[in-house]
mmCIF file with all atom_site columns, C-alpha atoms in Angstrom:
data_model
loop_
_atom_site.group_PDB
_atom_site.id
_atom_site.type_symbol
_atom_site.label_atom_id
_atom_site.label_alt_id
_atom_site.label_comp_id
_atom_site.label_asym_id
_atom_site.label_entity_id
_atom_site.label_seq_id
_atom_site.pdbx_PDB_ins_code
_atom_site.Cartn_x
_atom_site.Cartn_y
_atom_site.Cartn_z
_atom_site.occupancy
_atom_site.B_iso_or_equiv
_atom_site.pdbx_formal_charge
_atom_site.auth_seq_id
_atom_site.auth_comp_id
_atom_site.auth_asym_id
_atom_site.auth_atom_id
_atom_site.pdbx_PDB_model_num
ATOM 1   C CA . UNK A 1 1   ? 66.461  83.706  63.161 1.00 51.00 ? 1   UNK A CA 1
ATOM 2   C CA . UNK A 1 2   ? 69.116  85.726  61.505 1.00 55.00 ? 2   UNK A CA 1
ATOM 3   C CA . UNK A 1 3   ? 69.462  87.337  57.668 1.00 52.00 ? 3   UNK A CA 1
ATOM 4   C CA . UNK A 1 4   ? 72.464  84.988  57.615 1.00 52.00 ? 4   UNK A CA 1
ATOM 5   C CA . UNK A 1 5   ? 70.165  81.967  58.366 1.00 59.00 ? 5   UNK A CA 1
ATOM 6   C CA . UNK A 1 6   ? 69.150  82.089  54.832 1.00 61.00 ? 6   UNK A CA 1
ATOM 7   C CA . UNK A 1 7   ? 72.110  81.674  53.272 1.00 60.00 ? 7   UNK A CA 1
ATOM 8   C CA . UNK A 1 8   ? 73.981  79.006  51.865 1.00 68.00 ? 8   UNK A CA 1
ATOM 9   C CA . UNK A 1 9   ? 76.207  76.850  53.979 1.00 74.00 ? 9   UNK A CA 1
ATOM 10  C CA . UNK A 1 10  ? 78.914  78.125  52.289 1.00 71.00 ? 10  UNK A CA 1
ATOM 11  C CA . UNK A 1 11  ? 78.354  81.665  51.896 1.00 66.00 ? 11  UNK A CA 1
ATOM 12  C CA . UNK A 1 12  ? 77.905  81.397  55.951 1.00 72.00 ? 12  UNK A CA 1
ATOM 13  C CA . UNK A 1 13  ? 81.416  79.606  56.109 1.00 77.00 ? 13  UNK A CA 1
ATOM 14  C CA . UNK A 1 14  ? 83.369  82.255  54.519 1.00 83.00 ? 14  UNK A CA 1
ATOM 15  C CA . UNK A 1 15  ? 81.721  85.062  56.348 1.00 76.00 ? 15  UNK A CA 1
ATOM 16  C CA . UNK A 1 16  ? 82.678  83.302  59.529 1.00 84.00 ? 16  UNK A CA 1
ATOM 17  C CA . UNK A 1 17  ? 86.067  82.508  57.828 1.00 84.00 ? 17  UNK A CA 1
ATOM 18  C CA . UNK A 1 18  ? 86.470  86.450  56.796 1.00 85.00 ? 18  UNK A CA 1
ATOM 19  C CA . UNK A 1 19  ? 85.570  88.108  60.085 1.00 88.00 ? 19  UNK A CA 1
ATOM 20  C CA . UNK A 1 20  ? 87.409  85.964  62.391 1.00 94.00 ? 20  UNK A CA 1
ATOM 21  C CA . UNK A 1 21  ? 89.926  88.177  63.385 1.00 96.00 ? 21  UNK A CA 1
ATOM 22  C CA . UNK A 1 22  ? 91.693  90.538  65.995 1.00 98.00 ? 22  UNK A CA 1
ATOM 23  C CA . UNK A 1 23  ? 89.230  92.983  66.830 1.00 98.00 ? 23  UNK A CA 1
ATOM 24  C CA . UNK A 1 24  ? 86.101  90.581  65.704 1.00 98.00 ? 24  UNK A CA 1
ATOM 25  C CA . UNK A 1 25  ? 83.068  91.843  68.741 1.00 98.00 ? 25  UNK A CA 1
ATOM 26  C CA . UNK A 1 26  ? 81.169  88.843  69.471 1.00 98.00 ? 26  UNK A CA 1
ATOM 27  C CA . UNK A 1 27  ? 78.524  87.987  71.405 1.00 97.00 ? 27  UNK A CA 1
ATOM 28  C CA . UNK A 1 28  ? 78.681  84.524  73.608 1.00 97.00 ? 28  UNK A CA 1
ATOM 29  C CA . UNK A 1 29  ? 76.327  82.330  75.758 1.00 96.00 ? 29  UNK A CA 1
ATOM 30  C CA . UNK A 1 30  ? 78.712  81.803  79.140 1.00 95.00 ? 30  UNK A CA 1
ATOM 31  C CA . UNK A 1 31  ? 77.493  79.524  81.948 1.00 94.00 ? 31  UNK A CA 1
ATOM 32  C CA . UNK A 1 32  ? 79.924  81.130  84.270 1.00 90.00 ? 32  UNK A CA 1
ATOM 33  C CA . UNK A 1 33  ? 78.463  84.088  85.548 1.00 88.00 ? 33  UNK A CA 1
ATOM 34  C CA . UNK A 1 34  ? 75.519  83.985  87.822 1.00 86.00 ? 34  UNK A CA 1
ATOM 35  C CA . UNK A 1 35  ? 72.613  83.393  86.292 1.00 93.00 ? 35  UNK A CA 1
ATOM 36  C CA . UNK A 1 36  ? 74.335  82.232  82.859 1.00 95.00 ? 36  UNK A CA 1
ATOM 37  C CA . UNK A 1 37  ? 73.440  84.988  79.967 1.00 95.00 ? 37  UNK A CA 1
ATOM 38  C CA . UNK A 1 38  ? 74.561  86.312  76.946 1.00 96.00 ? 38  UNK A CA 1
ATOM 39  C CA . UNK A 1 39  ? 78.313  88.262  77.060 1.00 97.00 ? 39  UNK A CA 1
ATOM 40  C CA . UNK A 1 40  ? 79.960  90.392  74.722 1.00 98.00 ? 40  UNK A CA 1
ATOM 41  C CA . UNK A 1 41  ? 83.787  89.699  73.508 1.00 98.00 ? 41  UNK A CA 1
ATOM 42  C CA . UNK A 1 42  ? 86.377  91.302  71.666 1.00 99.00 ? 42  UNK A CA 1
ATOM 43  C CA . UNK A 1 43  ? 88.985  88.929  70.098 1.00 98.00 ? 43  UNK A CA 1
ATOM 44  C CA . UNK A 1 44  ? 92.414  90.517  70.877 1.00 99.00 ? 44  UNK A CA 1
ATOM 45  C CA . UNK A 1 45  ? 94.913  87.552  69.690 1.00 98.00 ? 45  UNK A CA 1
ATOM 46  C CA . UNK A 1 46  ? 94.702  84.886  67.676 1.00 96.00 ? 46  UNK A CA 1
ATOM 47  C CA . UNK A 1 47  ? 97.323  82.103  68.617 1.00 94.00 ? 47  UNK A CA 1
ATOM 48  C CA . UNK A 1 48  ? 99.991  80.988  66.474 1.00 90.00 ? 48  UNK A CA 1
ATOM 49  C CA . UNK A 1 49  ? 98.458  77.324  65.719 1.00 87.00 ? 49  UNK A CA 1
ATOM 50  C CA . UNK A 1 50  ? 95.432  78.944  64.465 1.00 87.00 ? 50  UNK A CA 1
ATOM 51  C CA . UNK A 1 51  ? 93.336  76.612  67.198 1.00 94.00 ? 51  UNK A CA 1
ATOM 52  C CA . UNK A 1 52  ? 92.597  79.266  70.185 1.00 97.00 ? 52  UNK A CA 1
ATOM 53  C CA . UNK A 1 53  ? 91.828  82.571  70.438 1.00 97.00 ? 53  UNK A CA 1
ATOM 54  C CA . UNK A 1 54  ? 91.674  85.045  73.438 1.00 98.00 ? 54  UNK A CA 1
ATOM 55  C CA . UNK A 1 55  ? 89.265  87.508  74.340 1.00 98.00 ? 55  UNK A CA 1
ATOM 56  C CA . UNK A 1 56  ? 88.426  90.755  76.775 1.00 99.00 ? 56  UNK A CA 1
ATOM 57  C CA . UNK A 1 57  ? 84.860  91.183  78.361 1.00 97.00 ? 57  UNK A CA 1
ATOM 58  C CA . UNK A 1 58  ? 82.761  93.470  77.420 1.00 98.00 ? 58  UNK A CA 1
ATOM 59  C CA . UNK A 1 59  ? 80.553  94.762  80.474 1.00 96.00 ? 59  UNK A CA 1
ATOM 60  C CA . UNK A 1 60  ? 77.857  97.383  81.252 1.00 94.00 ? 60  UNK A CA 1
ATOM 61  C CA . UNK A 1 61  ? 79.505  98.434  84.123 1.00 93.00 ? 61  UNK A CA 1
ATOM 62  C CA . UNK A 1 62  ? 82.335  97.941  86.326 1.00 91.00 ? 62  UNK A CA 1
ATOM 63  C CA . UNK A 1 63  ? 81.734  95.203  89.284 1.00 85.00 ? 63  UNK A CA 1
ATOM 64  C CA . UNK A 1 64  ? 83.058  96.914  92.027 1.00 81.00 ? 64  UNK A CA 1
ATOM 65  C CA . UNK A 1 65  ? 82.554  93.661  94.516 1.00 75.00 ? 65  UNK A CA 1
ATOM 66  C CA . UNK A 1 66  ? 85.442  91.803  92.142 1.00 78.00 ? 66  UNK A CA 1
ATOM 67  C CA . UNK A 1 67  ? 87.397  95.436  90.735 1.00 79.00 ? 67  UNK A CA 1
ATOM 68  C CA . UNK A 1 68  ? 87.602  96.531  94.392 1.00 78.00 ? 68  UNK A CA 1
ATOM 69  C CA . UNK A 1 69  ? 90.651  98.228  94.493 1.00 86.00 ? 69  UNK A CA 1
ATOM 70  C CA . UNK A 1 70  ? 92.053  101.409 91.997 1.00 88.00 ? 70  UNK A CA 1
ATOM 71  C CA . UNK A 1 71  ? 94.684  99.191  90.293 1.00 89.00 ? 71  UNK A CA 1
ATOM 72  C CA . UNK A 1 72  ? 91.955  96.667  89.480 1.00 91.00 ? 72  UNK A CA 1
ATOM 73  C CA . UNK A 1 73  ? 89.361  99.396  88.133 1.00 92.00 ? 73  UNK A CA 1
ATOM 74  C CA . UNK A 1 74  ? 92.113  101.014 86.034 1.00 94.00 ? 74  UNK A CA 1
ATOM 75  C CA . UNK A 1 75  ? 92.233  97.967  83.852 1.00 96.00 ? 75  UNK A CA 1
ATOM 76  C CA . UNK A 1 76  ? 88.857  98.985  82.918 1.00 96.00 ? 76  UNK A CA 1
ATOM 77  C CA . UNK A 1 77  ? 88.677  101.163 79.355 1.00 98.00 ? 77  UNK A CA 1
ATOM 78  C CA . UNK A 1 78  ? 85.095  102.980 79.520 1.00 97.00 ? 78  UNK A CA 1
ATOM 79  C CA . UNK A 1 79  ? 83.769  103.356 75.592 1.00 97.00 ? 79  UNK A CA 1
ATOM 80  C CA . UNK A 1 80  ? 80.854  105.641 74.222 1.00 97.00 ? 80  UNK A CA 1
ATOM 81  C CA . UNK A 1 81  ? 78.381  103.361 72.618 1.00 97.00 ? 81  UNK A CA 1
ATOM 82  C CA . UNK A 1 82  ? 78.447  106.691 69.959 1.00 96.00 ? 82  UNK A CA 1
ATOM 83  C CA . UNK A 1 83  ? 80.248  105.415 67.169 1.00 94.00 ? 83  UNK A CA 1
ATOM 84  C CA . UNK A 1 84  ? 80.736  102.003 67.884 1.00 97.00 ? 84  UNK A CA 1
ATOM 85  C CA . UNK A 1 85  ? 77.907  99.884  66.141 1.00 95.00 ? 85  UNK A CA 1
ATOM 86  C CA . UNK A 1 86  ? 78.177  96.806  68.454 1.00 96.00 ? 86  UNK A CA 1
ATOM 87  C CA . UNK A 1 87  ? 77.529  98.520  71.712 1.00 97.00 ? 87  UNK A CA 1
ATOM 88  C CA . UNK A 1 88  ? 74.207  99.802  72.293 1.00 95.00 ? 88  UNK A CA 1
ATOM 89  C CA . UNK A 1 89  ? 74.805  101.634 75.635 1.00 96.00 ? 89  UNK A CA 1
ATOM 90  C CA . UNK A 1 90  ? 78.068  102.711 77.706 1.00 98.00 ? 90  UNK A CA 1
ATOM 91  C CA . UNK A 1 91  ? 79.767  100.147 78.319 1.00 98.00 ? 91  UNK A CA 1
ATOM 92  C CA . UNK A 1 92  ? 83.772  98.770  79.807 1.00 98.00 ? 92  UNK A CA 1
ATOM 93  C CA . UNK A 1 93  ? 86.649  96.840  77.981 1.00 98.00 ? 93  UNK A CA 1
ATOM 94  C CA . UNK A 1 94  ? 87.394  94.213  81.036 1.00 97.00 ? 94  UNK A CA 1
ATOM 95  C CA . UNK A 1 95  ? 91.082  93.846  80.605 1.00 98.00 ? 95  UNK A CA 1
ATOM 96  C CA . UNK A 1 96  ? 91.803  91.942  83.873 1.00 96.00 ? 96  UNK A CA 1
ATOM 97  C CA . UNK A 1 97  ? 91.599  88.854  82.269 1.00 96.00 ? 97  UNK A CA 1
ATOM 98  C CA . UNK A 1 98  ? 91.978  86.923  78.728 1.00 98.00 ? 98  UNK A CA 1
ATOM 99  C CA . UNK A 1 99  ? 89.539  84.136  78.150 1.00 97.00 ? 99  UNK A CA 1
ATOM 100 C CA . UNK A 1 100 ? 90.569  81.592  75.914 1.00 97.00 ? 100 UNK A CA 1
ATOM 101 C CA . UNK A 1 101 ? 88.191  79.521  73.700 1.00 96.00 ? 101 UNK A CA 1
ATOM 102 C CA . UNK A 1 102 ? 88.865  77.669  70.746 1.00 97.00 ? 102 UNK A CA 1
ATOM 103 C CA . UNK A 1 103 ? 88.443  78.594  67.170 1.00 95.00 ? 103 UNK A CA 1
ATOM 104 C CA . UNK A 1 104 ? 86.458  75.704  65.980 1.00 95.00 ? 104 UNK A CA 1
ATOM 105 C CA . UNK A 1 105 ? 83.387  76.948  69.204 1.00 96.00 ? 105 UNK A CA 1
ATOM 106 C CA . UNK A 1 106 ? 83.406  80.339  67.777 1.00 96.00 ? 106 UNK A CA 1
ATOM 107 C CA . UNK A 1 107 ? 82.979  79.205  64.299 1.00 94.00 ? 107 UNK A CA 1
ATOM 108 C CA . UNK A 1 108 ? 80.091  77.564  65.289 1.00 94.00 ? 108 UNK A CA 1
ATOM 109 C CA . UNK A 1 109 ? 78.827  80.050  67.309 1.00 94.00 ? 109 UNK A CA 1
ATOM 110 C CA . UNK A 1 110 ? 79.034  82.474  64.070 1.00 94.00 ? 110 UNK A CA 1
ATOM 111 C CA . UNK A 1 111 ? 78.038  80.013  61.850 1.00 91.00 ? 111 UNK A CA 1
ATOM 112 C CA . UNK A 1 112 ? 74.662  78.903  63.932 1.00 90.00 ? 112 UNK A CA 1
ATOM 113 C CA . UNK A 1 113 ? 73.497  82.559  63.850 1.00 92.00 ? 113 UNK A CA 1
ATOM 114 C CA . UNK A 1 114 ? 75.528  84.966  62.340 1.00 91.00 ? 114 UNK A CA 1
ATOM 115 C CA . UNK A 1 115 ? 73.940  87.900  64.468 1.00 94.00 ? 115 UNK A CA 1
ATOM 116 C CA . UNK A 1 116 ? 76.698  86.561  66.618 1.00 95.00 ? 116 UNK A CA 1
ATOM 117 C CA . UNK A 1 117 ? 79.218  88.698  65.071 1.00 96.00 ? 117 UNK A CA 1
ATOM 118 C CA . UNK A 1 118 ? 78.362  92.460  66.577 1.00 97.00 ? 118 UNK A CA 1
ATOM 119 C CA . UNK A 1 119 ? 81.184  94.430  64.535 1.00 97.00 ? 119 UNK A CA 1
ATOM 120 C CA . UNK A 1 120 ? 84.712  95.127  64.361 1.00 97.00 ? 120 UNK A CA 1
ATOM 121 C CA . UNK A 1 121 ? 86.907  97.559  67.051 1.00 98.00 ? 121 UNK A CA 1
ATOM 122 C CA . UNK A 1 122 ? 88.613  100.780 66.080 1.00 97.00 ? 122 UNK A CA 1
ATOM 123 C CA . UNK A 1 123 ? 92.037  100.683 65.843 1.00 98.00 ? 123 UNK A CA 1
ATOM 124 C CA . UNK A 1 124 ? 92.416  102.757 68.632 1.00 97.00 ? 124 UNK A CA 1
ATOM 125 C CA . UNK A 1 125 ? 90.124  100.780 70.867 1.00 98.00 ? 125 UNK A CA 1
ATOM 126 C CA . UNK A 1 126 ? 92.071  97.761  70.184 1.00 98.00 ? 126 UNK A CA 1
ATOM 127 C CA . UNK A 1 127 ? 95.631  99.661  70.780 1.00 98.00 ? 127 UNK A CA 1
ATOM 128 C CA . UNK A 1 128 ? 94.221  100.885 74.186 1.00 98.00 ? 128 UNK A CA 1
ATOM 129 C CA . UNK A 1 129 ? 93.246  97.098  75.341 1.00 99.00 ? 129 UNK A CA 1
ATOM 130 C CA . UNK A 1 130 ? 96.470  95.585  74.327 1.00 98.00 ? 130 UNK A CA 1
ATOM 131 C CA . UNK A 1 131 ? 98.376  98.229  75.876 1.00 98.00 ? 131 UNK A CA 1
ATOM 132 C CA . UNK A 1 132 ? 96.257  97.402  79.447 1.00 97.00 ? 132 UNK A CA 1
ATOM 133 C CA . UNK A 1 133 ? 96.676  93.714  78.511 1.00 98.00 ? 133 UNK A CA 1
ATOM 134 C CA . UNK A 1 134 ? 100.652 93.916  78.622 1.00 98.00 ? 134 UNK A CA 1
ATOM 135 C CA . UNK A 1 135 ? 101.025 95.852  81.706 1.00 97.00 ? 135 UNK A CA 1
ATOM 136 C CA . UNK A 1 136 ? 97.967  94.210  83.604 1.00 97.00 ? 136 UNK A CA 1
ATOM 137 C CA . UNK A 1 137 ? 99.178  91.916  86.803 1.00 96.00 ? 137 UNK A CA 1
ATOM 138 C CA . UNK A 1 138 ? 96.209  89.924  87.200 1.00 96.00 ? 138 UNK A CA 1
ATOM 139 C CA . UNK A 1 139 ? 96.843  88.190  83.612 1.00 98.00 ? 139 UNK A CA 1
ATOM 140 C CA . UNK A 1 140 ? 99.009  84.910  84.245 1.00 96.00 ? 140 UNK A CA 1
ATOM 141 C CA . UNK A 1 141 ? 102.287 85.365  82.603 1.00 97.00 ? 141 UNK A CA 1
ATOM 142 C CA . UNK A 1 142 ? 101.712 81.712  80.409 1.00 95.00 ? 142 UNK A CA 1
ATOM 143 C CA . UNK A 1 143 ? 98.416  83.636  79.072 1.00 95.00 ? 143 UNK A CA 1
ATOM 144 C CA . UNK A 1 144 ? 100.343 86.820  77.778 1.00 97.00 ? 144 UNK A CA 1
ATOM 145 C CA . UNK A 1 145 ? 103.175 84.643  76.657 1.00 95.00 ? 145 UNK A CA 1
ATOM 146 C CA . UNK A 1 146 ? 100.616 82.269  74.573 1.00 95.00 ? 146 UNK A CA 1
ATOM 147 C CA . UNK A 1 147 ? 99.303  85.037  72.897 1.00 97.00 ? 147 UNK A CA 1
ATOM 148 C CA . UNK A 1 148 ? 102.084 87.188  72.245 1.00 96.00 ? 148 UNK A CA 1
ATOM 149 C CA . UNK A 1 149 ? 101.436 89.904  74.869 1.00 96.00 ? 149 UNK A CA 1
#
């Protein structure tokens, strides 16, 4: 149980409602990796009908069985948990892929437990990931397009 557990439904709504945005680091409960855990996100675009968002990876390190190659590890931004209050160790923007999800699951997510919320990206962070974003290959063209990349 979270500080934010004990507040008001509405007081929980607007913080959710206020810290929803590009740059937002979240943490999410994925079934896709193997064994299903607990990921870290950064929200990088918000799409235009205000219904789906898309997301980087945040990872501890970089998988070299699926970044085999240079051009795939490159896509990779390391960042120094110093400074950053929603890292607590070393860790790598994943910028191979954007992972849509829709607004009204993260709300939820952030409203259930606020702890969900880790913190909010630099500006310079951020610029570095979209910059990867736009020139990364492995993104499907649709994706970029969707979200204004």
């Amino acid at each position: 149980m979270s500080l934010g557990d004990h507040f008001p439904e509405s007081f929980r709504e607007e913080f959710v409602e206020r810290n929803i945005e590009v740059g937002c680091v979240i943490r999410l409960f994925v079934n896709w990796t193997i064994p299903p855990k607990e990921k870290r996100f950064v929200i990088v675009a918000i799409g235009e009908d205000y219904v789906s968002l898309a997301m980087v990876l945040i990872n501890t390190r970089v998988n070299e069985h699926v970044n085999f190659s240079d051009e795939l590890r490159s896509l990779h931004i390391p960042v120094d948990s110093a400074g950053r209050e929603y890292l607590h160790h070393n860790s790598y923007i994943d910028c191979t892929d954007l992972h849509e999800e829709s607004m009204s699951h993260i709300r939820t997510v952030l409203q259930s437990d606020s702890s969900n919320y880790l913190g909010k990206m630099n500006e310079e962070d951020l610029a570095k990931v979209h910059r990867l974003i736009m020139v990364s290959k492995t993104i499907k063209p649709y994706k970029k397009k969707k979200f204004g990349f």
